[in-house]
Tab-separated table of C-alpha atoms in Angstrom:
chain	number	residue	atom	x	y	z
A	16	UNK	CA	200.653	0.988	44.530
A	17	UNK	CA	199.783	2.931	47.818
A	18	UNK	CA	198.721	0.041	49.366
A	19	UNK	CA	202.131	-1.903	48.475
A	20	UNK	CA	204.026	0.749	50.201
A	21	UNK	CA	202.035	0.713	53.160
A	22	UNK	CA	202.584	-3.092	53.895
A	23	UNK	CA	206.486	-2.687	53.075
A	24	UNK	CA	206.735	0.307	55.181
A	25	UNK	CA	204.811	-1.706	58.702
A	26	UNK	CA	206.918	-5.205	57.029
A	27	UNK	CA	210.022	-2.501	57.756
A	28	UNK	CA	209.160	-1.193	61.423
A	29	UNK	CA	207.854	-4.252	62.540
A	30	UNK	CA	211.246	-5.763	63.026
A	31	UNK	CA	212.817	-2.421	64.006
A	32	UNK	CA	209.970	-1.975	66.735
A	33	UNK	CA	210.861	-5.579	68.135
A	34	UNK	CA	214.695	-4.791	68.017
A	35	UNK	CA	214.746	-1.377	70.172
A	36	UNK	CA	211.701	-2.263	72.551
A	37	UNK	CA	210.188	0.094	75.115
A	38	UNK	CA	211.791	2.013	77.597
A	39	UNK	CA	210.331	-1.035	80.068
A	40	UNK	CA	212.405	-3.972	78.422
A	41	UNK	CA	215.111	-1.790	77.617
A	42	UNK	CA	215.498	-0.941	81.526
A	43	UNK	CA	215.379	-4.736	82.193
A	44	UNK	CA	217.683	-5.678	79.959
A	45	UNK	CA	220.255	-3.036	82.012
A	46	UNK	CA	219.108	-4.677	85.123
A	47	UNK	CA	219.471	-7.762	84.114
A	48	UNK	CA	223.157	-6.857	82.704
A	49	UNK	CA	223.774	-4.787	85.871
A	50	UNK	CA	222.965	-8.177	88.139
A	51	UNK	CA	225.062	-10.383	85.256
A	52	UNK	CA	228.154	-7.776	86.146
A	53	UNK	CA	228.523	-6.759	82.965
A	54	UNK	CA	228.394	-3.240	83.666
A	55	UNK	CA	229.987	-2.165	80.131
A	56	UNK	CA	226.644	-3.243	78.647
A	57	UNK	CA	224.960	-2.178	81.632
A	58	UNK	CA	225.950	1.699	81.186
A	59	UNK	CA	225.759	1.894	77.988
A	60	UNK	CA	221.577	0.301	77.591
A	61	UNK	CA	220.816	2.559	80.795
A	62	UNK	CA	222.606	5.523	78.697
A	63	UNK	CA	220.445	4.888	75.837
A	64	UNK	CA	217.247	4.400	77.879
A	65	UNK	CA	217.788	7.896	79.329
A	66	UNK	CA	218.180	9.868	76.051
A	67	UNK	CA	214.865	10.651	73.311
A	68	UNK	CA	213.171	9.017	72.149
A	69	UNK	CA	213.134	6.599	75.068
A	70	UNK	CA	213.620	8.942	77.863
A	71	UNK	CA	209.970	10.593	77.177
A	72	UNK	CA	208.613	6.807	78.030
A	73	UNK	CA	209.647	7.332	81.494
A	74	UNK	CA	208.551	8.962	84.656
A	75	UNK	CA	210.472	10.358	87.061
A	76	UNK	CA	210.601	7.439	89.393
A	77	UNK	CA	211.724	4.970	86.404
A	78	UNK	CA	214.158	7.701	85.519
A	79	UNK	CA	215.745	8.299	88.827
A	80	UNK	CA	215.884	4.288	89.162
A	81	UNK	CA	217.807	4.670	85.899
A	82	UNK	CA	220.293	7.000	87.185
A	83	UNK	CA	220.908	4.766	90.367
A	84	UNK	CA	222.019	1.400	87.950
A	85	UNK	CA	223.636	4.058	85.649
A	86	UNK	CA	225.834	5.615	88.798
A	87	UNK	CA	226.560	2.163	90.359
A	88	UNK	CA	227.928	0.532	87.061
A	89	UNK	CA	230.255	3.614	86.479
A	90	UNK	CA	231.666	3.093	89.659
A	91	UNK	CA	232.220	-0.534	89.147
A	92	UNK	CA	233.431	0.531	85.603
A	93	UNK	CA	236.003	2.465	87.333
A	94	UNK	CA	235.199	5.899	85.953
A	95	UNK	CA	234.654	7.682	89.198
A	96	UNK	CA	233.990	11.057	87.805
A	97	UNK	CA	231.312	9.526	85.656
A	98	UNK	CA	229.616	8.119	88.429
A	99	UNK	CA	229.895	11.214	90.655
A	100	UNK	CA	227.900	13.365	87.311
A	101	UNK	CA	225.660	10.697	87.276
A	102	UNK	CA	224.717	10.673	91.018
A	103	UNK	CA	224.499	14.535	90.571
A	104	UNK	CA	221.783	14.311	87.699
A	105	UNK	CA	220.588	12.079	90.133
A	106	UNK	CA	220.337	14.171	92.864
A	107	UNK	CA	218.873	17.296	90.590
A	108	UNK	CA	216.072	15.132	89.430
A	109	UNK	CA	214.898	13.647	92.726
A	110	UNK	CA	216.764	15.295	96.190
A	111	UNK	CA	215.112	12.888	98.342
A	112	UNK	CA	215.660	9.235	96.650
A	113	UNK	CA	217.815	6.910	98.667
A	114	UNK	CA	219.209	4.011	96.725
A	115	UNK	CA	217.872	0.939	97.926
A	116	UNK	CA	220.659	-0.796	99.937
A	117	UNK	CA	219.062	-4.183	98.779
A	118	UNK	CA	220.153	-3.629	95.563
A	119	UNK	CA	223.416	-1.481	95.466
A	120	UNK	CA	226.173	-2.326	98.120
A	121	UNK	CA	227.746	0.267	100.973
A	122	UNK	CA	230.207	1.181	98.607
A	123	UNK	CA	227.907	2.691	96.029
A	124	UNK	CA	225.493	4.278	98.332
A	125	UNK	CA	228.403	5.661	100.453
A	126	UNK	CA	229.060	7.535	97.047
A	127	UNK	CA	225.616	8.517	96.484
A	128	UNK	CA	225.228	9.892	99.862
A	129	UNK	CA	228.519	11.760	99.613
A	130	UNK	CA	227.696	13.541	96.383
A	131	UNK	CA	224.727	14.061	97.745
A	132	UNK	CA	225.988	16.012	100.983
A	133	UNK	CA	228.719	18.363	98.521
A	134	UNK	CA	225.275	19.414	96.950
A	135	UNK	CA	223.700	20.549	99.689
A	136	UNK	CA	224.384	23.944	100.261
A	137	UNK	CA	223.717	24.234	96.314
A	138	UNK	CA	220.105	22.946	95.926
A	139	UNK	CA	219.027	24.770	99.458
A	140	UNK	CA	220.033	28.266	98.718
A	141	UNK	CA	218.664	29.371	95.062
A	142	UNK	CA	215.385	27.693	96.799
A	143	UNK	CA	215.557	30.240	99.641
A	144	UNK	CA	216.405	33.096	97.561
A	145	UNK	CA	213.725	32.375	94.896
A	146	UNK	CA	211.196	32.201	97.308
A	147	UNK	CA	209.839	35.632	96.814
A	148	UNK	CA	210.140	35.759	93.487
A	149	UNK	CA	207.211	32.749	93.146
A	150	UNK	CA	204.615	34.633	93.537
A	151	UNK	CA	203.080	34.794	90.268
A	152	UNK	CA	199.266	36.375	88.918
A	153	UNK	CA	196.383	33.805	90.345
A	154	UNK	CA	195.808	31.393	87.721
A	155	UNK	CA	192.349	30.493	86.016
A	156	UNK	CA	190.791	28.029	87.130
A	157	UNK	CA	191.869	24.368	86.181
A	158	UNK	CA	189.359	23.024	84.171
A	159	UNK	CA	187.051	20.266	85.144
A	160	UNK	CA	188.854	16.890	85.411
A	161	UNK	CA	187.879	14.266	82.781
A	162	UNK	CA	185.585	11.023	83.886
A	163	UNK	CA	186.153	8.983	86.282
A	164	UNK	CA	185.392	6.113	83.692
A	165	UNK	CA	188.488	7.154	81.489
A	166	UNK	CA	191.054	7.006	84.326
A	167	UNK	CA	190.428	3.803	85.798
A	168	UNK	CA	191.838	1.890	82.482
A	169	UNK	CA	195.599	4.096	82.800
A	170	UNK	CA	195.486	3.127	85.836
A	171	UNK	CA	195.511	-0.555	85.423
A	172	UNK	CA	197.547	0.148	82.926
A	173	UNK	CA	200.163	1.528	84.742
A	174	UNK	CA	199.631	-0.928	87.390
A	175	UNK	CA	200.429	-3.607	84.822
A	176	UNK	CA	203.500	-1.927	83.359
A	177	UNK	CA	204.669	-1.526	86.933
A	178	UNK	CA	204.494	-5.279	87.858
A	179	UNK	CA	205.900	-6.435	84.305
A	180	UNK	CA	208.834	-4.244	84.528
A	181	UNK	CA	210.855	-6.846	86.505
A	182	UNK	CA	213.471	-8.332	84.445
A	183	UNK	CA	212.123	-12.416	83.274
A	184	UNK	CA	215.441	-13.452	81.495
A	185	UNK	CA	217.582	-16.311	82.103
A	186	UNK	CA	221.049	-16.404	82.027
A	187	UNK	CA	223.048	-19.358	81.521
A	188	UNK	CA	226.710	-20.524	82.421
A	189	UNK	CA	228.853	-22.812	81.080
A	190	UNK	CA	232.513	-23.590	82.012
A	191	UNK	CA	235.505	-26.417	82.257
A	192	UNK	CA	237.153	-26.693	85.210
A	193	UNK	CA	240.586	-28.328	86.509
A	194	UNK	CA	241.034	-28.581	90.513
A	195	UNK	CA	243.895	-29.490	92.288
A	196	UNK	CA	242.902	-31.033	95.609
A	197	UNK	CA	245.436	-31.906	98.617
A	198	UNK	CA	244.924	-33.279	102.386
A	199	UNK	CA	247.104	-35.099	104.578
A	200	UNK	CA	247.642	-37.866	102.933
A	201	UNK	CA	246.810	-37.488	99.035
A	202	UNK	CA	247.213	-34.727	96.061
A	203	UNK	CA	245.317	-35.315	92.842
A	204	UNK	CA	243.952	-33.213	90.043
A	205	UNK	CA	240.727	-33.591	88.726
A	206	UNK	CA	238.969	-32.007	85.581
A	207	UNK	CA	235.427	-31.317	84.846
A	208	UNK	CA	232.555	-29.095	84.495
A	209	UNK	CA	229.932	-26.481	86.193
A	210	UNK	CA	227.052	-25.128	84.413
A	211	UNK	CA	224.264	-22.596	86.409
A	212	UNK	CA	221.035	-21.473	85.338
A	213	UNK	CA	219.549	-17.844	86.835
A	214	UNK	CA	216.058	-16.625	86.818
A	215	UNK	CA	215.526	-13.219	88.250
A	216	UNK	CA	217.272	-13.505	91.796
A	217	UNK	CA	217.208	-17.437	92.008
A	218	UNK	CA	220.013	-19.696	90.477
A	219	UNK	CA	220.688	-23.556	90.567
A	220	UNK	CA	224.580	-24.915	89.993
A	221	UNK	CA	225.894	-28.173	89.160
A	222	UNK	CA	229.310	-29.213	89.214
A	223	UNK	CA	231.305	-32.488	88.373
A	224	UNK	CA	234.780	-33.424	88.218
A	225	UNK	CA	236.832	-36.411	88.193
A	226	UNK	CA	240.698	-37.843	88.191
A	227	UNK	CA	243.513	-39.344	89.894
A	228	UNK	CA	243.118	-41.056	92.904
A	229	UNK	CA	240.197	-42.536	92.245
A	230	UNK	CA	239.448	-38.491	92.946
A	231	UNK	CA	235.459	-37.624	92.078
A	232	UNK	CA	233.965	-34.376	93.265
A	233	UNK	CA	230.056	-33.128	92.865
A	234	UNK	CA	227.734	-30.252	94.217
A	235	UNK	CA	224.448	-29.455	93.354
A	236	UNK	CA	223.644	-25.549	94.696
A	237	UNK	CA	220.020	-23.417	95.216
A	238	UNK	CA	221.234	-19.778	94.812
A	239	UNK	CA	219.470	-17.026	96.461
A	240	UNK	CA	220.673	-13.257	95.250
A	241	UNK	CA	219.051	-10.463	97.381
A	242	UNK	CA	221.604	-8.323	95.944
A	243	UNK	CA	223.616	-8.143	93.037
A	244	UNK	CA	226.778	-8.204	95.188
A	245	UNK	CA	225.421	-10.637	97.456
A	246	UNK	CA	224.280	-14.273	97.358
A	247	UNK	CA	222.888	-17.133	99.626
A	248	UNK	CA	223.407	-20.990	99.051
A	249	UNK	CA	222.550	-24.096	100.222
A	250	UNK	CA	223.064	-28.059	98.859
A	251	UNK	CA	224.715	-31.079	98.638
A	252	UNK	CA	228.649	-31.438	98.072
A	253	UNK	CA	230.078	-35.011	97.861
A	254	UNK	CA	233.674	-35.989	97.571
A	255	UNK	CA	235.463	-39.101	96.884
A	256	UNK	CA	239.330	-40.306	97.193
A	257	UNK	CA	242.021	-42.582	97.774
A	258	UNK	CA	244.526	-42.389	100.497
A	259	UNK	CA	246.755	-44.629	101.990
A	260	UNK	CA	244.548	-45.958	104.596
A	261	UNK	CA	241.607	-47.116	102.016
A	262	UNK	CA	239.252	-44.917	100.274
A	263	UNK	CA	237.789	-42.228	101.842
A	264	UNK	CA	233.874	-40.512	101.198
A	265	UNK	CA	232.472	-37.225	102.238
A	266	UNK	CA	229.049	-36.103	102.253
A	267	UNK	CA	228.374	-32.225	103.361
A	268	UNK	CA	224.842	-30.487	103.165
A	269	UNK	CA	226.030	-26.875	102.992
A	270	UNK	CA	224.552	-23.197	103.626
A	271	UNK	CA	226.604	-20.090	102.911
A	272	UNK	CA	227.446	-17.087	101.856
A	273	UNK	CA	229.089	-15.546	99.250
A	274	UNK	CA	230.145	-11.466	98.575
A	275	UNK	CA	231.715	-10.208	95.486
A	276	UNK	CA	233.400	-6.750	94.961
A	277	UNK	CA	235.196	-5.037	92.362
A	278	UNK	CA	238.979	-4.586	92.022
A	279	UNK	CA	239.546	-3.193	88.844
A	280	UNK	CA	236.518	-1.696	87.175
A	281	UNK	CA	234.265	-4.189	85.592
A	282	UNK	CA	236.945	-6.559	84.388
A	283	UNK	CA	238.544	-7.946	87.668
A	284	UNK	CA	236.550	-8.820	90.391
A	285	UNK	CA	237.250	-11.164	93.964
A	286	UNK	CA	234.979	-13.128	96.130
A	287	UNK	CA	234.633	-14.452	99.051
A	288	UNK	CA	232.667	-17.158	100.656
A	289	UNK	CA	231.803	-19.491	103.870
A	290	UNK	CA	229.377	-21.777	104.507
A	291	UNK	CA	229.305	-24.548	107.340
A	292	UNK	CA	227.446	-27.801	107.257
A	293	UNK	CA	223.583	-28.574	108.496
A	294	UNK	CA	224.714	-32.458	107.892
A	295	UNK	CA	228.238	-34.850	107.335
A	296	UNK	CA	228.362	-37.832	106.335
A	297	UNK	CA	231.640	-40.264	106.281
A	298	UNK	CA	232.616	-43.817	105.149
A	299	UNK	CA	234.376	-44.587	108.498
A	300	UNK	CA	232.912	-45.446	112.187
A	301	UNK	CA	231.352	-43.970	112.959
A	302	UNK	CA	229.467	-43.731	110.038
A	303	UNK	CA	227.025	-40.862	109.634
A	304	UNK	CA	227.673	-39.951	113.331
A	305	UNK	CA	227.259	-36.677	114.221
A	306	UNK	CA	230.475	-34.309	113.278
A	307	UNK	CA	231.035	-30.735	112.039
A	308	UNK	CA	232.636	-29.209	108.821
A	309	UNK	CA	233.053	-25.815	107.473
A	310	UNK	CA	235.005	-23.806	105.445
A	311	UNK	CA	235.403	-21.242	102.732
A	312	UNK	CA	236.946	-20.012	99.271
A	313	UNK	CA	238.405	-16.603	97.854
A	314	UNK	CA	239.278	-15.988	94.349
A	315	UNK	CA	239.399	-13.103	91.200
A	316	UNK	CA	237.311	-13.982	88.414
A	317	UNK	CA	238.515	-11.886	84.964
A	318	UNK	CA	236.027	-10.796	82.178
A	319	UNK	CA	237.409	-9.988	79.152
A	320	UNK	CA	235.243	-6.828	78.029
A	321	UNK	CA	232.079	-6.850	75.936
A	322	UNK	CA	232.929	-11.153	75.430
A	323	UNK	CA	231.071	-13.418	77.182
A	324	UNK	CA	234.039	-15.216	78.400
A	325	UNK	CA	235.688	-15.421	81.907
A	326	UNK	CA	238.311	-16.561	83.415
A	327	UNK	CA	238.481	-17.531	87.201
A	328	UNK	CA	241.272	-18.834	90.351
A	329	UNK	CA	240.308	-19.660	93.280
A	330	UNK	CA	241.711	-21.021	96.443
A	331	UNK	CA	239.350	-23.303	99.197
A	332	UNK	CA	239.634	-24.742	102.231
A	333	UNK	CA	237.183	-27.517	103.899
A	334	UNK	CA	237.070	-29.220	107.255
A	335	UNK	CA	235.710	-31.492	108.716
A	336	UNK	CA	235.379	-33.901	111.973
A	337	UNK	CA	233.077	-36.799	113.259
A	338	UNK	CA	232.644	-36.734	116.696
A	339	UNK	CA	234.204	-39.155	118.848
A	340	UNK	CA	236.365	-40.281	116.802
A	341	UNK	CA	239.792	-39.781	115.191
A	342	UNK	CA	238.820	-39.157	112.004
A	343	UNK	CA	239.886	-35.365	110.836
A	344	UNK	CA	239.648	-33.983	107.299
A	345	UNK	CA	241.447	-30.824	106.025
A	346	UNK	CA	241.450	-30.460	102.166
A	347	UNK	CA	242.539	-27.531	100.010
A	348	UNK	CA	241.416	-26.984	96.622
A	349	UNK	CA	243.094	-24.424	93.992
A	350	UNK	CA	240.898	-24.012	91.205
A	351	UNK	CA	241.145	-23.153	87.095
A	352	UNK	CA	237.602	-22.178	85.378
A	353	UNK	CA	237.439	-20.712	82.165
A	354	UNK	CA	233.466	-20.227	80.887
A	355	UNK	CA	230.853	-18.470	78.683
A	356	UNK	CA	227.628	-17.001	80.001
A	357	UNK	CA	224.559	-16.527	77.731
A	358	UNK	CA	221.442	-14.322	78.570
């Protein structure tokens, strides 16, 4: 009978162990929701990684780390006077951390550092008053430190936990999109898809649509995200029409960049992006002849809360030339997505 009860009870926290996880995963699920924007879910995992029993997993490094994704997606929730307590706790724990800039944008560590300054005169003076008073009886000696042998293992261990901490999930993105596309001479609308796939800070993009006008429109994107605000890109973009001259093909290699920023807490948000073209290619003489394009694209993008789902506008503009010749391309692009992301 004992024995029955001992299986049910490890059949019982088996699952339960695997459903709260370490402090570790727990942190990189928040980091991973924190780079996802989804700073609702964000707060409230980092929240629940800094309270017992969790909290006792983590040292102070991990836990001032905690308080820096905790701070930043309170300010992008739009509860300012959360963030400011947080940065405070912050500030308590660890006086000298500096947010890394990498990961948090001016606007966060401008915060930080501004909290940071209003506490100044607060954390310097009961340290200069208690000075005297720290001056307690000698102490005994500390007693002999264990074996070397029995250190090196925590070591490793710690060492290991370190390196595994980074977040390893993939997120995925699915939406439908209709774009309304006008130059000179033609206006059609075209629907169709875009689907991405992140790992850590790298992401690849598709997107397809097609419609009148013999309109079709396709980009394939590498994604690079140093920061969770900010992003590098670079592929292919080809686009296909009708106007009343004949039909007309454009072929753009493209590098840019892209910023986002919060408006309103976590649920609105804009962008912005540019990018210019390494290589164009055209249907008309000359040909694949040198030439130049650029251009760039602002919109909001709207997350409806704790859903996966999101809504997005966005307006673009492309140009593009081939040298010596008369041929001159200006297109702009208004935009409709409405999608799902999965981690």
């Amino acid at each position: 009978m004992r024995l029955r009860l001992v299986v049910l009870a490890l059949l019982v926290a088996a699952p339960l162990r695997a459903q709260t996880g370490s402090a570790r995963d727990v942190m990189a699920r928040a980091e991973r929701a924190y780079r996802d924007l989804e700073f609702d879910v964000a707060a409230s995992t980092l929240r629940r990684v800094l309270t017992p029993p969790l909290a006792a997993e983590l040292d102070d490094s991990a836990r001032a780390r905690a308080l820096a994704y905790l701070g930043a997606a309170e300010h992008y929730r739009g509860q300012a006077d959360s963030a400011i307590a947080v940065f405070r706790r912050l500030v308590e724990l660890a006086p000298d951390a500096q947010p890394d800039t990498l990961v948090f944008p001016p606007e966060v560590t401008d915060l930080y550092h501004s909290v940071r300054r209003s506490m100044t005169v607060v954390a310097v003076r009961p340290h200069l008053d208690t000075v005297p008073a720290r001056t307690p009886p000698p102490a005994p000696p500390p007693p002999p430190p264990p074996p070397s042998v029995a250190t090196a293992p925590v070591q490793a261990r710690r060492s290991a936990q370190t390196e595994a901490g980074a977040p390893t999930g993939v997120t995925a993105t699915v939406a439908g999109l209709i774009t309304n596309v006008r130059t000179g001479s033609m206006a059609a609308t075209a629907a169709g898809f875009e689907g991405s796939v992140q790992l850590r800070r790298v992401a690849l993009a598709v997107r397809y649509a097609e419609g009148g006008r013999d309109l079709v429109e396709g980009s394939v994107a590498l994604r690079f995200m140093p920061t969770a605000w900010f992003s590098l890109q670079a592929g292919p973009h080809a686009r296909h029409y009708i106007t009343l001259s004949g039909p007309e093909r454009v072929v753009t290699w493209r590098l840019g960049g892209r910023g986002d920023f919060a408006l309103v807490g976590s649920s609105v948000r804009g962008h912005a992006m540019l990018w210019r073209a390494l290589a164009l290619a055209v249907n008309l003489p000359p040909g694949s002849g040198s030439g130049s394009a650029s251009g760039g694209e602002v919109g909001l993008t709207l997350n409806l809360g704790p859903r996966p789902v999101w809504f997005a506008l966005a307006y673009g503009i492309d140009q593009a030339q081939v040298k010596g010749a008369s041929w001159r391309a200006n297109v702009n692009t208004l935009t409709l997505t409405a999608g799902i992301r999965r981690r």
